[in-house]
CSV table of C-alpha atoms and ligand atoms in Angstrom, one decimal:
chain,number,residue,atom,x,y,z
A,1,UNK,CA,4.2,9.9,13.8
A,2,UNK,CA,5.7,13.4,15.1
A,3,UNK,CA,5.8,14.0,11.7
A,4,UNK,CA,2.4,14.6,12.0
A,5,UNK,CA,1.2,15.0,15.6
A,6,UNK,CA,3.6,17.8,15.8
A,7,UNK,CA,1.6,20.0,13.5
A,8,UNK,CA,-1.2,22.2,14.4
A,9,UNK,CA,-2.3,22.8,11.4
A,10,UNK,CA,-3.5,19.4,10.6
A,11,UNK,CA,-5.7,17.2,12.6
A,12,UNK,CA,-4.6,13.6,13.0
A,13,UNK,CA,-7.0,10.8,13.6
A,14,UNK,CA,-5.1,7.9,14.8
A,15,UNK,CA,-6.3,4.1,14.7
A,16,UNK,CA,-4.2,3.2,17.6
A,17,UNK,CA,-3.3,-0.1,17.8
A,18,UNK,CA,-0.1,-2.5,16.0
A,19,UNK,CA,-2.2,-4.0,13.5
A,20,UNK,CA,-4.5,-3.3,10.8
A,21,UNK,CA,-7.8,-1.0,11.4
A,22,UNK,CA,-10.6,-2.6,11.6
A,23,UNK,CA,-12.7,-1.4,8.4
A,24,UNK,CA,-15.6,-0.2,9.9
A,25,UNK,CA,-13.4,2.0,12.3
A,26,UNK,CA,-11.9,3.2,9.1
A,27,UNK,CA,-15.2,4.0,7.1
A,28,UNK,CA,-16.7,6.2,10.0
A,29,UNK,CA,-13.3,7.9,11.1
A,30,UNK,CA,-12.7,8.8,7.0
A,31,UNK,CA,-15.0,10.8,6.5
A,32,UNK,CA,-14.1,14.6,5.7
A,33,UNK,CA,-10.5,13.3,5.4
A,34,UNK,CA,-7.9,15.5,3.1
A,35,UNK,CA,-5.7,12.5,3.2
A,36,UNK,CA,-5.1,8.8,4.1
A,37,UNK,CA,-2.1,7.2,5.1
A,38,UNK,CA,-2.8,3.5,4.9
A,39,UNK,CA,-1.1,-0.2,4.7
A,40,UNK,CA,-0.8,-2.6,2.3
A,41,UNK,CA,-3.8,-4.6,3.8
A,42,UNK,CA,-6.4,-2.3,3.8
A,43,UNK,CA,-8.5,-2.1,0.7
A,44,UNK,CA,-9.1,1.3,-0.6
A,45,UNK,CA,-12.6,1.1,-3.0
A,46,UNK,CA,-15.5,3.1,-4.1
A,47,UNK,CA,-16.7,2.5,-0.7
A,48,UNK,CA,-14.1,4.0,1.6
A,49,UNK,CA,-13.6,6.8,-0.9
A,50,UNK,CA,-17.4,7.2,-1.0
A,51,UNK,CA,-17.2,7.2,2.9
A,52,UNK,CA,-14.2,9.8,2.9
A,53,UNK,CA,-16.5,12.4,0.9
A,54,UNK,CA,-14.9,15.0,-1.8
A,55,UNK,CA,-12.3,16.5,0.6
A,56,UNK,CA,-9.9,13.4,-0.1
A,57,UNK,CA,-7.1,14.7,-2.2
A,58,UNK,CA,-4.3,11.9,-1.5
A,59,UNK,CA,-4.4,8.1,-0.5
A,60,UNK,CA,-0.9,7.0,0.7
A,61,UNK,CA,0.0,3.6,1.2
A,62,UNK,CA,3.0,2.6,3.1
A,63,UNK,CA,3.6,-0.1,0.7
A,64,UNK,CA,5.7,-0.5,-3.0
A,65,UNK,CA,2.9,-2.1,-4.0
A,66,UNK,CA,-0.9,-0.7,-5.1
A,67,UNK,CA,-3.2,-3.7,-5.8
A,68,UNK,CA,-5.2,-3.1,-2.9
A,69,UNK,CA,-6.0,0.3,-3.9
A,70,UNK,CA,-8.8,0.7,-6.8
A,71,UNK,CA,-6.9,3.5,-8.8
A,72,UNK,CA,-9.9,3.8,-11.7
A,73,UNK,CA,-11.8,4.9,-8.7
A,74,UNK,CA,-9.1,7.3,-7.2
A,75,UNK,CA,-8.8,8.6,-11.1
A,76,UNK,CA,-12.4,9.1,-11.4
A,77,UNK,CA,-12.2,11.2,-8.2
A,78,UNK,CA,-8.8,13.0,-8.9
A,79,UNK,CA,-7.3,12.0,-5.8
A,80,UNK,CA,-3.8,10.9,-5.7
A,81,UNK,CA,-1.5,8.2,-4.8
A,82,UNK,CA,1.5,8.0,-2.5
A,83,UNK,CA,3.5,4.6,-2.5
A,84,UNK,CA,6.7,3.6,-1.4
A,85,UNK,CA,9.4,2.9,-4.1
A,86,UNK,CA,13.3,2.2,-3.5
A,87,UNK,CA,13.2,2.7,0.7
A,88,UNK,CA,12.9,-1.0,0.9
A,89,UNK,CA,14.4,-2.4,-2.1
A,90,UNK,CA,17.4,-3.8,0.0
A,91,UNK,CA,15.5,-5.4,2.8
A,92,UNK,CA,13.6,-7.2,0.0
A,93,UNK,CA,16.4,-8.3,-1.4
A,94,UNK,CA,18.4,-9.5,1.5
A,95,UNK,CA,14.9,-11.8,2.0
A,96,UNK,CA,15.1,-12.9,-1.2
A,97,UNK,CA,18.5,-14.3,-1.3
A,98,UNK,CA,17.9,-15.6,2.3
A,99,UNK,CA,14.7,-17.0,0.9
A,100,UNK,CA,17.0,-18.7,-1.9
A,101,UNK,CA,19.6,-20.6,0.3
A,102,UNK,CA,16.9,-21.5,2.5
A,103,UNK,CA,15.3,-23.5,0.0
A,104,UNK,CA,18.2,-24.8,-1.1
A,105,UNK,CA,19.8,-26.2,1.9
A,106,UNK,CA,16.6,-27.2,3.4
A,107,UNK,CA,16.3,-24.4,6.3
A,108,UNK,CA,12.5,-25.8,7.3
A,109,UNK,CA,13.0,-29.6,7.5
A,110,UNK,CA,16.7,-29.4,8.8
A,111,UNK,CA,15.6,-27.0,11.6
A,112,UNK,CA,12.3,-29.2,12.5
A,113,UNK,CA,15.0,-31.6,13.1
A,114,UNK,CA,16.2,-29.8,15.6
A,115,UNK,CA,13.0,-28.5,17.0
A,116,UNK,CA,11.3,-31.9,17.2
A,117,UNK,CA,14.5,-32.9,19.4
A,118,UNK,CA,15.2,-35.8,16.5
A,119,UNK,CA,18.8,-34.4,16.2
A,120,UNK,CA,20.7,-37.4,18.7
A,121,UNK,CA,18.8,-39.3,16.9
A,122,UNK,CA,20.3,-38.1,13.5
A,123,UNK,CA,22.5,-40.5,11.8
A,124,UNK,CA,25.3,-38.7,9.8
A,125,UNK,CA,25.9,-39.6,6.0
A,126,UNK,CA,28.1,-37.9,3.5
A,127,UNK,CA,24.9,-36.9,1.7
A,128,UNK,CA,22.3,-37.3,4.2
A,129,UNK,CA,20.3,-33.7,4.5
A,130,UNK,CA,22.2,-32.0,1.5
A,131,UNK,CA,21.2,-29.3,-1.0
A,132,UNK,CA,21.8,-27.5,-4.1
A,133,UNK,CA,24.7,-25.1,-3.6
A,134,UNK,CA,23.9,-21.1,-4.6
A,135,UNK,CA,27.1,-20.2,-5.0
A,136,UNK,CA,29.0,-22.3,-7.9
A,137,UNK,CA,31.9,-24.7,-7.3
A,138,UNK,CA,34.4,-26.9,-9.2
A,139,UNK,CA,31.6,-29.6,-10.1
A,140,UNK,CA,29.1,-27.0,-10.8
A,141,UNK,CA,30.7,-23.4,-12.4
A,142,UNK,CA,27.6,-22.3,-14.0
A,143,UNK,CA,24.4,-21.0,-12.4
A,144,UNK,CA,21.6,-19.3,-14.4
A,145,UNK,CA,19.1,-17.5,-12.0
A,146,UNK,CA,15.7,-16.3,-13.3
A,147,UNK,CA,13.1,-13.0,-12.2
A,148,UNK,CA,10.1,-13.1,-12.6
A,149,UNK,CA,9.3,-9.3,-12.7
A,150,UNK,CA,12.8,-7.3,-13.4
A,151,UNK,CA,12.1,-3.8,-11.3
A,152,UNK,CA,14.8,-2.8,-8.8
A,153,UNK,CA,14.4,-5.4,-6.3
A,154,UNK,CA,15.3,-7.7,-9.3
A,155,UNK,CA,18.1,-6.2,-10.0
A,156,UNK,CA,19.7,-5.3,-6.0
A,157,UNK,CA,18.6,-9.1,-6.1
A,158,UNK,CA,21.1,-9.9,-8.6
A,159,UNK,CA,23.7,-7.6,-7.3
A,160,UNK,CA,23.7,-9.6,-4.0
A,161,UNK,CA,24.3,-12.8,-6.1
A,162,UNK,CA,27.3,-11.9,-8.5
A,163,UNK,CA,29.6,-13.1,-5.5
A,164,UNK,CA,27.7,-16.4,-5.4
A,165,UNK,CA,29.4,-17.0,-8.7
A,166,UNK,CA,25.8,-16.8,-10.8
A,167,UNK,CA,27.2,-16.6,-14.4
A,168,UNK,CA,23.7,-16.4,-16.7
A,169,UNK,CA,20.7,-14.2,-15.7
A,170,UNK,CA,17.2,-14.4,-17.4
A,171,UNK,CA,14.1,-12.6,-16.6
A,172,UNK,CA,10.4,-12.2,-17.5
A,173,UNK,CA,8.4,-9.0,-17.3
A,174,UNK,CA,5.5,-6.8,-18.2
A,175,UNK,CA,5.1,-7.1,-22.1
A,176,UNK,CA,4.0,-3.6,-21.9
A,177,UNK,CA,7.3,-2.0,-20.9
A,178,UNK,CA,9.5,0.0,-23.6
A,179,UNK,CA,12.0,-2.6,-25.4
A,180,UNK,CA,14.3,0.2,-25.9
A,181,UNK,CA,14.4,1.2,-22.4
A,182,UNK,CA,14.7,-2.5,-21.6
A,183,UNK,CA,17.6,-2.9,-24.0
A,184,UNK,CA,19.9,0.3,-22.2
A,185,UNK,CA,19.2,-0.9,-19.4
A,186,UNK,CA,20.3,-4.8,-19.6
A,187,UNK,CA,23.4,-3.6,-21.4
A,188,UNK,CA,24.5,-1.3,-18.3
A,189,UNK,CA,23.3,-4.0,-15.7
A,190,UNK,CA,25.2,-6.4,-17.8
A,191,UNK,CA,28.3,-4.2,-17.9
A,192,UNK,CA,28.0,-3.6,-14.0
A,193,UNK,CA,28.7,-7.2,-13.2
A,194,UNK,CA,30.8,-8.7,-15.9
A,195,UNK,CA,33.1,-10.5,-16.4
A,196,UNK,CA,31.4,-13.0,-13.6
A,197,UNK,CA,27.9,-12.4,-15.0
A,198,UNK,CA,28.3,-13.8,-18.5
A,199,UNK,CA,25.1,-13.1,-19.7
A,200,UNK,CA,21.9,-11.5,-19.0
A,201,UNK,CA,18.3,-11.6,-21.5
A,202,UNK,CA,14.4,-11.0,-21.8
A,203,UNK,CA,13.0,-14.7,-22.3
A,204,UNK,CA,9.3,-15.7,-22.2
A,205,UNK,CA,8.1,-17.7,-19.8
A,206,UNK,CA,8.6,-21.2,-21.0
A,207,UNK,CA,12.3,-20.4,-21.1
A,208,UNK,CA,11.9,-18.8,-17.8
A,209,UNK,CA,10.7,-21.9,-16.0
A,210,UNK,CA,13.1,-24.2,-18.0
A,211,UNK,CA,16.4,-22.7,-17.7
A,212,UNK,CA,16.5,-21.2,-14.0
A,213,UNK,CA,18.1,-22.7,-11.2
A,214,UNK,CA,16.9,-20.1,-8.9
A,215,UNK,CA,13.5,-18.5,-10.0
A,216,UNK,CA,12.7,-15.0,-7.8
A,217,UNK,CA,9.0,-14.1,-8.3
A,218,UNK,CA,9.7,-10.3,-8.1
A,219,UNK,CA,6.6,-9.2,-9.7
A,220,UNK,CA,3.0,-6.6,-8.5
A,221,UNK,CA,0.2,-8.7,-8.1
A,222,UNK,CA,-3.3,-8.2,-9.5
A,223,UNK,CA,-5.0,-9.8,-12.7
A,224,UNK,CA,-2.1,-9.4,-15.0
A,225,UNK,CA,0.7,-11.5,-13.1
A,226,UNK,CA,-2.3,-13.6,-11.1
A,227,UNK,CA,-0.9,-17.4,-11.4
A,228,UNK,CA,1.6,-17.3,-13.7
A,229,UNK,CA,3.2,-19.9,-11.9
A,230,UNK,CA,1.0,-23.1,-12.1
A,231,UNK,CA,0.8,-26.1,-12.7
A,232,UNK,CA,2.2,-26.2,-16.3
A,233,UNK,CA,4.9,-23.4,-15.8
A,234,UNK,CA,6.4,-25.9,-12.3
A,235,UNK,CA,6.0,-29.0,-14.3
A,236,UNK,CA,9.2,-27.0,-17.0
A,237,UNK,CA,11.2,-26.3,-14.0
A,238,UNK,CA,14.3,-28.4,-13.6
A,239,UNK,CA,14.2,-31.1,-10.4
A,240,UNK,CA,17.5,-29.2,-8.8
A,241,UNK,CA,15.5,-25.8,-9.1
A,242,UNK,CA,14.3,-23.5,-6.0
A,243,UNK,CA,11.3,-20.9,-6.3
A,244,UNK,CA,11.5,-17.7,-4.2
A,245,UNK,CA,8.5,-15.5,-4.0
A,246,UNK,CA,8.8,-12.3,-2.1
A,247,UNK,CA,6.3,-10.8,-4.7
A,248,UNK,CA,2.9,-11.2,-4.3
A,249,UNK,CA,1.2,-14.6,-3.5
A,250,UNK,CA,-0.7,-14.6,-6.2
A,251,UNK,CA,1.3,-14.9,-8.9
A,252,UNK,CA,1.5,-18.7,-7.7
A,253,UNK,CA,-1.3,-21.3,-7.5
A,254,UNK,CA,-0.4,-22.3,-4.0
A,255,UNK,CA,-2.1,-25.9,-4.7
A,256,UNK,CA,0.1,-26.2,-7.5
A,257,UNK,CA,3.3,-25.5,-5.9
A,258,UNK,CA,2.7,-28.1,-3.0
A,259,UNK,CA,1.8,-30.8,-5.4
A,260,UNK,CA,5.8,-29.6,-7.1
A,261,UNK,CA,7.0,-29.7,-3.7
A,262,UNK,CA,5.7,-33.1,-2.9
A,263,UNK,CA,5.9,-34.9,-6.4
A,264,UNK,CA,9.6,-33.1,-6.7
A,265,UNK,CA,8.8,-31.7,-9.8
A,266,UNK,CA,11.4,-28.9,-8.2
A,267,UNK,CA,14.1,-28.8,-5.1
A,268,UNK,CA,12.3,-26.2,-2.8
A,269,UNK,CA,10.6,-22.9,-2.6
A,270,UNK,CA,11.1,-19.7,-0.2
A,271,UNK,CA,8.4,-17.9,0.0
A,272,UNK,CA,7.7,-14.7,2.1
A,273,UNK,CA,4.3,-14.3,0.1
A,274,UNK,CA,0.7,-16.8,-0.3
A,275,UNK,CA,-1.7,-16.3,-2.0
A,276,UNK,CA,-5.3,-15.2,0.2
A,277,UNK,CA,-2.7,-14.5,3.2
A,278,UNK,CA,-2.5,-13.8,6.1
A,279,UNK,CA,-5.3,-16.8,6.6
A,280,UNK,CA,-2.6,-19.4,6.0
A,281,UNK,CA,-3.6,-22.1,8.5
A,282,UNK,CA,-1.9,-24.8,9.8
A,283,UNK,CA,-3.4,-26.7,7.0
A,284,UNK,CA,-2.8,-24.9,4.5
A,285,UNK,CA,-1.4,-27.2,1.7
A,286,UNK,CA,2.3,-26.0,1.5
A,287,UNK,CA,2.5,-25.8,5.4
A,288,UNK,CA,2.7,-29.5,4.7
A,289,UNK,CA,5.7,-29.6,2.7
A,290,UNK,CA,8.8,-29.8,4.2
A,291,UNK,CA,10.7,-28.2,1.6
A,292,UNK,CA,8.7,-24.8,1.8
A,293,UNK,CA,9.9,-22.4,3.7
A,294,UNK,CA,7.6,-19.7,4.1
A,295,UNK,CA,7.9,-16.3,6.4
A,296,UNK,CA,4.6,-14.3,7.4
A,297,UNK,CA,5.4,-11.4,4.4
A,298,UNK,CA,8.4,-9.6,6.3
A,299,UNK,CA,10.4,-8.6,3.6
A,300,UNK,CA,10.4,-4.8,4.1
A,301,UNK,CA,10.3,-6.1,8.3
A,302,UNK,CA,13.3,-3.8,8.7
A,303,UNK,CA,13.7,-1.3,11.4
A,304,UNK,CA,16.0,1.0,9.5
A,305,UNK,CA,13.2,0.1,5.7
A,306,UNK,CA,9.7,0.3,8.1
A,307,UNK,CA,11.1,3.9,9.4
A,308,UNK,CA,12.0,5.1,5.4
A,309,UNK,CA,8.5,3.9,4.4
A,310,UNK,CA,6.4,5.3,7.3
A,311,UNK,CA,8.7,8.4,6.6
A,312,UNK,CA,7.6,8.8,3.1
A,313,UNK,CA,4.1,7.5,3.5
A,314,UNK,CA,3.1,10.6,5.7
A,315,UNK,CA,5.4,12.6,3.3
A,316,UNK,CA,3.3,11.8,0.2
A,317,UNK,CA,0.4,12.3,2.1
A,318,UNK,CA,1.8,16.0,3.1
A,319,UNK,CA,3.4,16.7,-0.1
A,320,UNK,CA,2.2,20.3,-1.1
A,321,UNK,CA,3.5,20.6,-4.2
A,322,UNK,CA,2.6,17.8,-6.7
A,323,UNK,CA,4.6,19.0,-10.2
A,324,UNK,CA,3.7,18.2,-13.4
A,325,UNK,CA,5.8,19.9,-16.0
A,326,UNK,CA,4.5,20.5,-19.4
A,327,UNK,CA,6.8,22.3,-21.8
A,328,UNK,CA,4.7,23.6,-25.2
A,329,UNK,CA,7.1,24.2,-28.4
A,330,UNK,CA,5.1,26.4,-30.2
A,331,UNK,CA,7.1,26.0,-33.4
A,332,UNK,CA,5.9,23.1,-34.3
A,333,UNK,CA,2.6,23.5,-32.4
A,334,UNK,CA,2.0,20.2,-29.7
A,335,UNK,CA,2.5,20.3,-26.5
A,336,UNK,CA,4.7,17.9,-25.1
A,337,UNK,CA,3.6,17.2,-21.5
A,338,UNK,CA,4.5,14.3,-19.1
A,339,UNK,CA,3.8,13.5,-15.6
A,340,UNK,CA,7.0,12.5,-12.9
A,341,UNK,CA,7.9,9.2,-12.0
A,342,UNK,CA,11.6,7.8,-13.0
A,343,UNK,CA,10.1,5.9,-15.2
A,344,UNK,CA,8.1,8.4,-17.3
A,345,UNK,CA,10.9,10.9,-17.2
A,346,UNK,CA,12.5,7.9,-19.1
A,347,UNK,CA,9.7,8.0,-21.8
A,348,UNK,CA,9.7,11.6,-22.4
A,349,UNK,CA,13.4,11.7,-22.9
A,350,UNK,CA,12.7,8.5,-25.5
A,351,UNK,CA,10.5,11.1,-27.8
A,352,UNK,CA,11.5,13.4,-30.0
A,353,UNK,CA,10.3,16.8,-28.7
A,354,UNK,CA,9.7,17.8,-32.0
A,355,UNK,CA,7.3,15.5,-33.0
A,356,UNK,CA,3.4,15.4,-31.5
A,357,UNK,CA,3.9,14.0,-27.9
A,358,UNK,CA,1.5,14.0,-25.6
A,359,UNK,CA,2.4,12.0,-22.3
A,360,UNK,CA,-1.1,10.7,-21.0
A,361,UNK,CA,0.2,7.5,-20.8
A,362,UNK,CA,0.5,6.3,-16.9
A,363,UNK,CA,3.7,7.3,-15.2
A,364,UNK,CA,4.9,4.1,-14.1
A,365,UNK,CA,6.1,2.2,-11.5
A,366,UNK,CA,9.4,1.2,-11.8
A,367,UNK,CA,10.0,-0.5,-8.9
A,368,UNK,CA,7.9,-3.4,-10.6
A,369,UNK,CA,8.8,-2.8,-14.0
A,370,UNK,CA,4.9,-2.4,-14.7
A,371,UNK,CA,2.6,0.1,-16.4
A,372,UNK,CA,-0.5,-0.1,-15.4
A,373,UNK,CA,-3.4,0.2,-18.0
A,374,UNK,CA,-4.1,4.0,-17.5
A,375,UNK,CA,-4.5,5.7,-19.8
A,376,UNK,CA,-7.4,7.8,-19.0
A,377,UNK,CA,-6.3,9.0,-15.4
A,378,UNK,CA,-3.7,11.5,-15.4
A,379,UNK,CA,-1.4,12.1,-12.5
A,380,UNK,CA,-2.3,9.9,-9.9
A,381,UNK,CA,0.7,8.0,-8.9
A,382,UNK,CA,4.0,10.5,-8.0
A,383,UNK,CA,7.1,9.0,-7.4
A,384,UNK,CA,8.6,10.9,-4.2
A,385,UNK,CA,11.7,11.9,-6.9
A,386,UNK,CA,9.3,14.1,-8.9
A,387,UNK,CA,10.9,17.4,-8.3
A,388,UNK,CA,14.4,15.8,-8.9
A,389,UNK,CA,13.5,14.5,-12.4
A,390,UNK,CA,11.5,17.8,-12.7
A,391,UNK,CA,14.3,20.1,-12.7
A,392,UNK,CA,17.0,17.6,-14.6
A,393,UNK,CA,14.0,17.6,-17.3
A,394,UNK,CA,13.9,21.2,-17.8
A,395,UNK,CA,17.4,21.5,-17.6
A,396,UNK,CA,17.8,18.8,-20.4
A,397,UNK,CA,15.0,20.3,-22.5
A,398,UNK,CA,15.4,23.9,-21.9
A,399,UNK,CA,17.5,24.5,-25.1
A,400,UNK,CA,14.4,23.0,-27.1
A,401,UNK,CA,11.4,24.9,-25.4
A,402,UNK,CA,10.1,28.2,-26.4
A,403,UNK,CA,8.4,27.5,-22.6
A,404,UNK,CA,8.4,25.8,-19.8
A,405,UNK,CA,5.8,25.6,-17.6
A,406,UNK,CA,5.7,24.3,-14.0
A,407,UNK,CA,2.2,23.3,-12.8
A,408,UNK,CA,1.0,23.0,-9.2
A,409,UNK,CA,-0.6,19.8,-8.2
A,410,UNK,CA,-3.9,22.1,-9.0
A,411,UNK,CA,-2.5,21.9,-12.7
A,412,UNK,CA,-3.0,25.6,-12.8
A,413,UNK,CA,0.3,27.5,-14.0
A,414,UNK,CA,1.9,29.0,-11.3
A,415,UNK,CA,5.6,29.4,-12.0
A,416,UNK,CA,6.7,30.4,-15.4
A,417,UNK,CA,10.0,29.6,-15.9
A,418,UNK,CA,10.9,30.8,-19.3
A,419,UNK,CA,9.7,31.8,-22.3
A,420,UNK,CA,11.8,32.6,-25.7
A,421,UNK,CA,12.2,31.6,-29.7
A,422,UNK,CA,12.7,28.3,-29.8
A,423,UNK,CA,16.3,27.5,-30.2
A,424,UNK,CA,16.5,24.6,-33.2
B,501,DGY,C1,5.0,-3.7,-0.1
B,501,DGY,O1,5.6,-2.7,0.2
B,501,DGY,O2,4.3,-3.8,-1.1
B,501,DGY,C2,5.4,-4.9,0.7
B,501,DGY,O3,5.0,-6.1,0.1
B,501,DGY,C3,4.8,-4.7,2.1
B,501,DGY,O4,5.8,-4.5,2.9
């Protein structure tokens, strides 16, 4: 918060209290507001940004993900958005593989046992209370583990599970994505942990469900990834098999998994998201199942991760300098433009600069491994490593441009960098 409390030149209004603002607090206290630094949980619509007034430039969420933030409406109004990429891709990760061994070795129903005070009353047996094993063994060498969404919480996922022994890895994600970037990129991750990790592939979703033995739902939510896992994708899963979700509850029908859970259609689940939380009641249906473990969406609840995200959350929402870098070859006439995130940077490097390219697709988010459906908003979304890919990308490209612009977040020029004959 000194971050900004300490400056006079801005003033601050603060909702004060540990928990989420109350919206009506938020609509009167909006208005006139340059910027917003918000939390996952608080919707940002045409209302709020109505209520905010044409002031609003930015709209930063201290969150990785965006599906409670209307971005056709922030496009319409040219406002930005601030999120909060890589800063708590570990802490997610740790969850998840917690998430995993929980499920497997019963965590909820062995420690009830305990709570309930039934443990004097617990007979031993050599296979009484016992689990699927993570990590493989003599009897069992071979573990395949599935993602559901393969951004970079998927892969630190997998990282943390090469010492388990997992030998196969198969994933699922956005159809959308470039195959080409997909393809570099499996045959690095691939090279990074062989020889344990014998093979790794893009598999559709039947496969998906069939052939994991641990699935992680690592995937944004909204209409595109909404129930994936139902019914008919559970009843594929193998009995031994254990669902982690420390995505977004919505990508599982909640009624679904419980009747898995209690029909045994799979082991166990882990889940650190549900669908229409937080009101998850003591009846909710997979409160009822033993075999679901389920934390109250902590995965980034990390000192050292909430600190980075706050941290960057007010930085977005200070950021002066928002660059897009468009770099005109005037030999063979189109401008080749394209908008900062890791992702798009990856795009742009993809095209040949000497053929027509304009970048008006959506810079992406590649924490997810999603594109949103964009097209018509320009820069909206900036990844906090803009000016980094900025200046590797006109370094890379200067020996093709005739000139390089840099534009201000105003996407008026104001720093011309260089201009000469186009070298080839
Ligand atoms: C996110 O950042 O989107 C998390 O789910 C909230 O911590």
């Amino acid at each position: 918060m000194p971050l900004l409390t300490k400056r006079d030149d801005i003033e601050v209004v603060l909702w004060t209290e540990d928990r989420v603002s109350d919206r009506q607090w938020l609509l009167e206290n909006v208005k006139g507001a340059v910027g917003i630094v918000i939390v996952f949980s608080e919707l940002v619509d045409a209302e709020l940004l109505d209520a905010a007034g044409p002031n609003l430039k930015v709209v930063s969420t201290m969150s990785v993900g965006y599906e409670h933030i209307h971005v056709p409406e922030l496009a319409k109004r040219n406002i930005r958005l601030g999120y909060t990429p890589d800063v708590l891709t570990d802490a997610v990760a740790d969850i998840s593989v917690m998430l995993a061994l929980m499920a497997g070795r019963n965590a909820n129903e062995t420690m009830g046992i305990v709570r309930e005070g039934l443990w004097p009353k617990f007979i031993w047996a050599p296979f009484a209370l016992c689990g699927p094993q993570l990590s493989t063994s003599g009897v069992s060498p071979s573990r395949t583990v599935g993602f559901l969404g393969f951004g970079r919480i998927s892969h630190a996922t997998l990282a943390r599970l090469i010492p388990f022994g997992v030998t196969d890895c198969i994933y699922s994600s956005n159809p959308n994505s470039s195959t080409s970037h997909k393809k570099e990129r499996d045959e690095k991750l691939l090279g990074q942990h062989q020889p344990q990790l014998k093979s790794l592939r893009a598999v559709d979703l039947d496969t998906l469900g069939r052939e994991s033995d641990v699935l992680f739902i690592l995937a944004p939510g909204g209409p595109s990834t909404q129930h994936l896992v139902n019914e008919d994708f559970l009843r594929k899963m193998k009995k031994h098999s254990v669902l982690v979700n420390a995505g977004r509850g919505t990508v599982v029908d909640s009624d679904a998994l419980a009747k898995a859970l209690r029909e045994k259609w799979i082991w166990g689940a882990g889940i650190d998201v549900v669908e229409g939380e937080p009101n998850v009641g003591k009846d909710h249906p997979l409160l009822k199942e033993p075999r679901c473990n389920i934390l109250p969406h902590i995965g980034s609840a990390s000192f050292e991760t909430r600190l980075a995200m706050a941290t960057l959350a007010v930085d977005n929402c200070l950021a002066e300098s928002f660059f897009v870098i468009s770099i005109a070859i005037t030999e063979t006439d189109p401008v080749f433009f394209f908008i900062f995130s890791p992702a798009t940077w990856y795009h742009a490097k993809m095209k040949s600069p000497s053929k027509i390219c304009h970048m008006d697709s959506f810079s992406s988010n590649a924490a997810n491994d999603v594109v949103p459906d964009g097209k018509s908003f320009l820069p909206q979304i900036f990844d906090p490593h803009a000016i980094h890919y900025c200046l590797n990308a006109a370094v890379d490209l200067l020996p093709l441009c005739s000139l390089l612009v840099i534009y201000s977040r105003t996407f008026t020029p104001c720093l011309r960098l260089i201009e000469r004959p186009i070298a080839v």
